[in-house]
């Protein structure tokens, strides 16, 4: 799965994404709308190939850098979204 480029998990009532998502290093598009996500795992910051929602990803990556070493496993979407 490391070479997976697109992942669509929309409309699945997901409450979270697993930290293992950070291992999908070639992922370009992640469609996870219409779920019940309240946070994203810090590991998603490693997905440098992601093209969707560049503004949100930039904000998320800034937050990830600020949380590294603090022992947290996720960042609340409320800190990213207006």
Short mmCIF file of the N, C-alpha and C atoms (twelve columns), coordinates in Angstrom:
data_MODEL
# 
_entry.id   MODEL 
# 
loop_
_atom_site.group_PDB 
_atom_site.id 
_atom_site.type_symbol 
_atom_site.label_atom_id 
_atom_site.label_alt_id 
_atom_site.label_comp_id 
_atom_site.label_asym_id 
_atom_site.label_seq_id 
_atom_site.Cartn_x 
_atom_site.Cartn_y 
_atom_site.Cartn_z 
_atom_site.pdbx_PDB_model_num 
ATOM 1   N N  . UNK A 1  0.796   -1.206 0.000  1 
ATOM 2   C CA . UNK A 1  0.000   0.000  0.000  1 
ATOM 3   C C  . UNK A 1  0.833   1.263  0.000  1 
ATOM 4   N N  . UNK A 2  2.114   1.162  0.186  1 
ATOM 5   C CA . UNK A 2  2.963   2.350  0.237  1 
ATOM 6   C C  . UNK A 2  2.881   3.160  -1.048 1 
ATOM 7   N N  . UNK A 3  2.506   2.537  -2.158 1 
ATOM 8   C CA . UNK A 3  2.420   3.240  -3.435 1 
ATOM 9   C C  . UNK A 3  1.017   3.749  -3.754 1 
ATOM 10  N N  . UNK A 4  0.088   3.607  -2.831 1 
ATOM 11  C CA . UNK A 4  -1.270  4.085  -3.026 1 
ATOM 12  C C  . UNK A 4  -1.256  5.598  -3.244 1 
ATOM 13  N N  . UNK A 5  -1.972  6.060  -4.274 1 
ATOM 14  C CA . UNK A 5  -1.976  7.491  -4.598 1 
ATOM 15  C C  . UNK A 5  -3.283  8.174  -4.237 1 
ATOM 16  N N  . UNK A 6  -4.393  7.484  -4.322 1 
ATOM 17  C CA . UNK A 6  -5.708  8.051  -3.997 1 
ATOM 18  C C  . UNK A 6  -6.396  7.165  -2.974 1 
ATOM 19  N N  . UNK A 7  -7.011  7.799  -1.985 1 
ATOM 20  C CA . UNK A 7  -7.766  7.059  -0.983 1 
ATOM 21  C C  . UNK A 7  -9.071  7.800  -0.721 1 
ATOM 22  N N  . UNK A 8  -10.178 7.101  -0.894 1 
ATOM 23  C CA . UNK A 8  -11.494 7.686  -0.669 1 
ATOM 24  C C  . UNK A 8  -12.184 6.912  0.449  1 
ATOM 25  N N  . UNK A 9  -12.353 7.577  1.585  1 
ATOM 26  C CA . UNK A 9  -13.039 6.962  2.724  1 
ATOM 27  C C  . UNK A 9  -14.235 7.825  3.151  1 
ATOM 28  N N  . UNK A 10 -14.810 8.539  2.204  1 
ATOM 29  C CA . UNK A 10 -15.958 9.394  2.489  1 
ATOM 30  C C  . UNK A 10 -17.170 8.568  2.909  1 
ATOM 31  N N  . UNK A 11 -18.047 9.204  3.676  1 
ATOM 32  C CA . UNK A 11 -19.343 8.613  4.066  1 
ATOM 33  C C  . UNK A 11 -19.203 7.273  4.795  1 
ATOM 34  N N  . UNK A 12 -18.267 7.202  5.718  1 
ATOM 35  C CA . UNK A 12 -18.073 5.963  6.480  1 
ATOM 36  C C  . UNK A 12 -18.277 6.138  7.978  1 
ATOM 37  N N  . UNK A 13 -18.709 7.302  8.398  1 
ATOM 38  C CA . UNK A 13 -18.927 7.596  9.824  1 
ATOM 39  C C  . UNK A 13 -17.658 7.390  10.650 1 
ATOM 40  N N  . UNK A 14 -16.503 7.654  10.032 1 
ATOM 41  C CA . UNK A 14 -15.236 7.510  10.741 1 
ATOM 42  C C  . UNK A 14 -15.108 8.592  11.800 1 
ATOM 43  N N  . UNK A 15 -14.636 8.211  12.955 1 
ATOM 44  C CA . UNK A 15 -14.387 9.166  14.033 1 
ATOM 45  C C  . UNK A 15 -12.920 9.566  14.064 1 
ATOM 46  N N  . UNK A 16 -12.060 8.733  13.472 1 
ATOM 47  C CA . UNK A 16 -10.630 9.027  13.435 1 
ATOM 48  C C  . UNK A 16 -9.985  8.292  12.262 1 
ATOM 49  N N  . UNK A 17 -8.806  8.725  11.924 1 
ATOM 50  C CA . UNK A 17 -7.979  8.023  10.938 1 
ATOM 51  C C  . UNK A 17 -6.835  7.370  11.703 1 
ATOM 52  N N  . UNK A 18 -6.405  6.198  11.308 1 
ATOM 53  C CA . UNK A 18 -5.340  5.524  12.054 1 
ATOM 54  C C  . UNK A 18 -3.982  6.196  11.826 1 
ATOM 55  N N  . UNK A 19 -3.112  6.175  12.817 1 
ATOM 56  C CA . UNK A 19 -1.769  6.730  12.645 1 
ATOM 57  C C  . UNK A 19 -1.013  6.092  11.478 1 
ATOM 58  N N  . UNK A 20 -1.351  4.856  11.130 1 
ATOM 59  C CA . UNK A 20 -0.676  4.164  10.022 1 
ATOM 60  C C  . UNK A 20 -0.874  4.867  8.688  1 
ATOM 61  N N  . UNK A 21 -1.790  5.830  8.616  1 
ATOM 62  C CA . UNK A 21 -1.987  6.557  7.364  1 
ATOM 63  C C  . UNK A 21 -0.703  7.276  6.955  1 
ATOM 64  N N  . UNK A 22 0.134   7.587  7.923  1 
ATOM 65  C CA . UNK A 22 1.409   8.236  7.637  1 
ATOM 66  C C  . UNK A 22 2.369   7.380  6.839  1 
ATOM 67  N N  . UNK A 23 2.082   6.088  6.741  1 
ATOM 68  C CA . UNK A 23 2.939   5.184  5.965  1 
ATOM 69  C C  . UNK A 23 2.596   5.188  4.480  1 
ATOM 70  N N  . UNK A 24 1.498   5.848  4.110  1 
ATOM 71  C CA . UNK A 24 1.102   5.924  2.697  1 
ATOM 72  C C  . UNK A 24 1.845   7.089  2.049  1 
ATOM 73  N N  . UNK A 25 3.148   6.944  1.936  1 
ATOM 74  C CA . UNK A 25 4.026   8.056  1.580  1 
ATOM 75  C C  . UNK A 25 3.826   8.605  0.172  1 
ATOM 76  N N  . UNK A 26 3.159   7.882  -0.693 1 
ATOM 77  C CA . UNK A 26 2.916   8.356  -2.057 1 
ATOM 78  C C  . UNK A 26 1.507   8.937  -2.239 1 
ATOM 79  N N  . UNK A 27 0.742   8.987  -1.160 1 
ATOM 80  C CA . UNK A 27 -0.646  9.438  -1.242 1 
ATOM 81  C C  . UNK A 27 -0.725  10.882 -1.733 1 
ATOM 82  N N  . UNK A 28 -1.482  11.077 -2.807 1 
ATOM 83  C CA . UNK A 28 -1.664  12.401 -3.394 1 
ATOM 84  C C  . UNK A 28 -3.025  12.989 -3.058 1 
ATOM 85  N N  . UNK A 29 -4.025  12.145 -2.942 1 
ATOM 86  C CA . UNK A 29 -5.380  12.613 -2.671 1 
ATOM 87  C C  . UNK A 29 -6.013  11.768 -1.578 1 
ATOM 88  N N  . UNK A 30 -6.528  12.463 -0.587 1 
ATOM 89  C CA . UNK A 30 -7.215  11.812 0.520  1 
ATOM 90  C C  . UNK A 30 -8.594  12.442 0.631  1 
ATOM 91  N N  . UNK A 31 -9.597  11.677 0.319  1 
ATOM 92  C CA . UNK A 31 -10.980 12.149 0.401  1 
ATOM 93  C C  . UNK A 31 -11.600 11.529 1.649  1 
ATOM 94  N N  . UNK A 32 -11.791 12.352 2.681  1 
ATOM 95  C CA . UNK A 32 -12.313 11.823 3.939  1 
ATOM 96  C C  . UNK A 32 -13.466 12.675 4.467  1 
ATOM 97  N N  . UNK A 33 -14.121 13.394 3.574  1 
ATOM 98  C CA . UNK A 33 -15.244 14.227 3.974  1 
ATOM 99  C C  . UNK A 33 -16.463 13.413 4.353  1 
ATOM 100 N N  . UNK A 34 -17.416 14.090 4.959  1 
ATOM 101 C CA . UNK A 34 -18.675 13.475 5.356  1 
ATOM 102 C C  . UNK A 34 -18.477 12.286 6.289  1 
ATOM 103 N N  . UNK A 35 -17.585 12.463 7.231  1 
ATOM 104 C CA . UNK A 35 -17.358 11.514 8.312  1 
ATOM 105 C C  . UNK A 35 -17.586 12.260 9.621  1 
ATOM 106 N N  . UNK A 36 -17.164 11.692 10.710 1 
ATOM 107 C CA . UNK A 36 -17.318 12.323 12.019 1 
ATOM 108 C C  . UNK A 36 -15.953 12.623 12.634 1 
ATOM 109 N N  . UNK A 37 -14.990 12.976 11.780 1 
ATOM 110 C CA . UNK A 37 -13.632 13.235 12.239 1 
ATOM 111 C C  . UNK A 37 -13.587 14.501 13.087 1 
ATOM 112 N N  . UNK A 38 -12.914 14.404 14.209 1 
ATOM 113 C CA . UNK A 38 -12.709 15.577 15.060 1 
ATOM 114 C C  . UNK A 38 -11.228 15.896 15.212 1 
ATOM 115 N N  . UNK A 39 -10.376 14.984 14.774 1 
ATOM 116 C CA . UNK A 39 -8.931  15.175 14.864 1 
ATOM 117 C C  . UNK A 39 -8.257  14.362 13.774 1 
ATOM 118 N N  . UNK A 40 -7.023  14.720 13.495 1 
ATOM 119 C CA . UNK A 40 -6.213  13.982 12.532 1 
ATOM 120 C C  . UNK A 40 -4.953  13.499 13.245 1 
ATOM 121 N N  . UNK A 41 -4.477  12.298 12.905 1 
ATOM 122 C CA . UNK A 41 -3.245  11.817 13.540 1 
ATOM 123 C C  . UNK A 41 -2.058  12.668 13.106 1 
ATOM 124 N N  . UNK A 42 -1.121  12.882 13.989 1 
ATOM 125 C CA . UNK A 42 0.067   13.665 13.656 1 
ATOM 126 C C  . UNK A 42 0.808   13.095 12.457 1 
ATOM 127 N N  . UNK A 43 0.735   11.789 12.283 1 
ATOM 128 C CA . UNK A 43 1.456   11.121 11.197 1 
ATOM 129 C C  . UNK A 43 1.014   11.589 9.815  1 
ATOM 130 N N  . UNK A 44 -0.154  12.179 9.708  1 
ATOM 131 C CA . UNK A 44 -0.622  12.643 8.403  1 
ATOM 132 C C  . UNK A 44 0.273   13.769 7.875  1 
ATOM 133 N N  . UNK A 45 0.988   14.400 8.772  1 
ATOM 134 C CA . UNK A 45 1.922   15.447 8.368  1 
ATOM 135 C C  . UNK A 45 3.064   14.930 7.510  1 
ATOM 136 N N  . UNK A 46 3.305   13.628 7.520  1 
ATOM 137 C CA . UNK A 46 4.371   13.026 6.719  1 
ATOM 138 C C  . UNK A 46 3.972   12.851 5.260  1 
ATOM 139 N N  . UNK A 47 2.702   13.068 4.946  1 
ATOM 140 C CA . UNK A 47 2.218   12.837 3.577  1 
ATOM 141 C C  . UNK A 47 2.476   14.077 2.725  1 
ATOM 142 N N  . UNK A 48 3.711   14.234 2.321  1 
ATOM 143 C CA . UNK A 48 4.127   15.448 1.610  1 
ATOM 144 C C  . UNK A 48 3.627   15.511 0.175  1 
ATOM 145 N N  . UNK A 49 3.135   14.406 -0.360 1 
ATOM 146 C CA . UNK A 49 2.633   14.385 -1.733 1 
ATOM 147 C C  . UNK A 49 1.165   14.800 -1.835 1 
ATOM 148 N N  . UNK A 50 0.470   14.961 -0.706 1 
ATOM 149 C CA . UNK A 50 -0.956  15.307 -0.743 1 
ATOM 150 C C  . UNK A 50 -1.180  16.608 -1.484 1 
ATOM 151 N N  . UNK A 51 -2.140  16.611 -2.396 1 
ATOM 152 C CA . UNK A 51 -2.446  17.784 -3.207 1 
ATOM 153 C C  . UNK A 51 -3.744  18.455 -2.787 1 
ATOM 154 N N  . UNK A 52 -4.664  17.709 -2.209 1 
ATOM 155 C CA . UNK A 52 -5.973  18.244 -1.861 1 
ATOM 156 C C  . UNK A 52 -5.862  19.208 -0.686 1 
ATOM 157 N N  . UNK A 53 -6.608  20.264 -0.724 1 
ATOM 158 C CA . UNK A 53 -6.702  21.250 0.355  1 
ATOM 159 C C  . UNK A 53 -5.338  21.734 0.833  1 
ATOM 160 N N  . UNK A 54 -4.551  22.358 -0.049 1 
ATOM 161 C CA . UNK A 54 -3.193  22.765 0.341  1 
ATOM 162 C C  . UNK A 54 -3.159  23.724 1.524  1 
ATOM 163 N N  . UNK A 55 -4.145  24.634 1.647  1 
ATOM 164 C CA . UNK A 55 -4.133  25.562 2.773  1 
ATOM 165 C C  . UNK A 55 -4.285  24.821 4.097  1 
ATOM 166 N N  . UNK A 56 -5.255  23.920 4.155  1 
ATOM 167 C CA . UNK A 56 -5.463  23.167 5.388  1 
ATOM 168 C C  . UNK A 56 -4.246  22.316 5.731  1 
ATOM 169 N N  . UNK A 57 -3.620  21.740 4.716  1 
ATOM 170 C CA . UNK A 57 -2.446  20.907 4.971  1 
ATOM 171 C C  . UNK A 57 -1.281  21.738 5.493  1 
ATOM 172 N N  . UNK A 58 -1.096  22.947 4.957  1 
ATOM 173 C CA . UNK A 58 -0.026  23.810 5.460  1 
ATOM 174 C C  . UNK A 58 -0.266  24.143 6.928  1 
ATOM 175 N N  . UNK A 59 -1.517  24.492 7.260  1 
ATOM 176 C CA . UNK A 59 -1.849  24.801 8.646  1 
ATOM 177 C C  . UNK A 59 -1.613  23.586 9.534  1 
ATOM 178 N N  . UNK A 60 -2.022  22.422 9.051  1 
ATOM 179 C CA . UNK A 60 -1.856  21.197 9.826  1 
ATOM 180 C C  . UNK A 60 -0.377  20.907 10.067 1 
ATOM 181 N N  . UNK A 61 0.433   21.053 9.020  1 
ATOM 182 C CA . UNK A 61 1.862   20.759 9.170  1 
ATOM 183 C C  . UNK A 61 2.518   21.701 10.163 1 
ATOM 184 N N  . UNK A 62 2.085   22.962 10.215 1 
ATOM 185 C CA . UNK A 62 2.616   23.892 11.219 1 
ATOM 186 C C  . UNK A 62 2.259   23.403 12.619 1 
ATOM 187 N N  . UNK A 63 1.019   22.959 12.799 1 
ATOM 188 C CA . UNK A 63 0.587   22.452 14.098 1 
ATOM 189 C C  . UNK A 63 1.351   21.193 14.483 1 
ATOM 190 N N  . UNK A 64 1.588   20.321 13.510 1 
ATOM 191 C CA . UNK A 64 2.320   19.080 13.788 1 
ATOM 192 C C  . UNK A 64 3.706   19.407 14.310 1 
ATOM 193 N N  . UNK A 65 4.375   20.356 13.668 1 
ATOM 194 C CA . UNK A 65 5.721   20.726 14.125 1 
ATOM 195 C C  . UNK A 65 5.678   21.242 15.557 1 
ATOM 196 N N  . UNK A 66 4.636   21.974 15.896 1 
ATOM 197 C CA . UNK A 66 4.497   22.500 17.242 1 
ATOM 198 C C  . UNK A 66 4.162   21.440 18.276 1 
ATOM 199 N N  . UNK A 67 3.602   20.311 17.852 1 
ATOM 200 C CA . UNK A 67 3.203   19.248 18.780 1 
ATOM 201 C C  . UNK A 67 4.220   18.126 18.878 1 
ATOM 202 N N  . UNK A 68 5.209   18.102 18.024 1 
ATOM 203 C CA . UNK A 68 6.178   17.015 18.066 1 
ATOM 204 C C  . UNK A 68 6.909   17.036 19.399 1 
ATOM 205 N N  . UNK A 69 7.069   15.888 19.964 1 
ATOM 206 C CA . UNK A 69 7.765   15.757 21.236 1 
ATOM 207 C C  . UNK A 69 6.879   16.014 22.448 1 
ATOM 208 N N  . UNK A 70 5.605   16.358 22.228 1 
ATOM 209 C CA . UNK A 70 4.711   16.625 23.343 1 
ATOM 210 C C  . UNK A 70 3.922   15.393 23.751 1 
ATOM 211 N N  . UNK A 71 4.102   14.299 23.045 1 
ATOM 212 C CA . UNK A 71 3.421   13.063 23.411 1 
ATOM 213 C C  . UNK A 71 2.016   12.951 22.866 1 
ATOM 214 N N  . UNK A 72 1.550   13.915 22.122 1 
ATOM 215 C CA . UNK A 72 0.204   13.851 21.541 1 
ATOM 216 C C  . UNK A 72 0.166   12.937 20.344 1 
ATOM 217 N N  . UNK A 73 -1.017  12.421 20.071 1 
ATOM 218 C CA . UNK A 73 -1.159  11.512 18.950 1 
ATOM 219 C C  . UNK A 73 -2.054  12.069 17.855 1 
ATOM 220 N N  . UNK A 74 -2.700  13.216 18.116 1 
ATOM 221 C CA . UNK A 74 -3.563  13.815 17.112 1 
ATOM 222 C C  . UNK A 74 -3.660  15.317 17.344 1 
ATOM 223 N N  . UNK A 75 -4.143  15.994 16.310 1 
ATOM 224 C CA . UNK A 75 -4.369  17.432 16.387 1 
ATOM 225 C C  . UNK A 75 -5.836  17.661 16.086 1 
ATOM 226 N N  . UNK A 76 -6.499  18.442 16.920 1 
ATOM 227 C CA . UNK A 76 -7.912  18.715 16.746 1 
ATOM 228 C C  . UNK A 76 -8.168  19.502 15.475 1 
ATOM 229 N N  . UNK A 77 -9.195  19.120 14.720 1 
ATOM 230 C CA . UNK A 77 -9.545  19.866 13.526 1 
ATOM 231 C C  . UNK A 77 -10.021 21.264 13.868 1 
ATOM 232 N N  . UNK A 78 -10.475 21.482 15.087 1 
ATOM 233 C CA . UNK A 78 -10.909 22.806 15.515 1 
ATOM 234 C C  . UNK A 78 -9.776  23.816 15.541 1 
ATOM 235 N N  . UNK A 79 -8.531  23.331 15.605 1 
ATOM 236 C CA . UNK A 79 -7.389  24.243 15.583 1 
ATOM 237 C C  . UNK A 79 -6.994  24.617 14.174 1 
ATOM 238 N N  . UNK A 80 -7.556  23.946 13.173 1 
ATOM 239 C CA . UNK A 80 -7.233  24.206 11.772 1 
ATOM 240 C C  . UNK A 80 -8.356  24.930 11.068 1 
ATOM 241 N N  . UNK A 81 -9.567  24.440 11.274 1 
ATOM 242 C CA . UNK A 81 -10.714 24.943 10.541 1 
ATOM 243 C C  . UNK A 81 -11.263 26.204 11.187 1 
ATOM 244 N N  . UNK A 82 -11.740 27.145 10.359 1 
ATOM 245 C CA . UNK A 82 -12.306 28.386 10.906 1 
ATOM 246 C C  . UNK A 82 -13.593 28.121 11.662 1 
# 
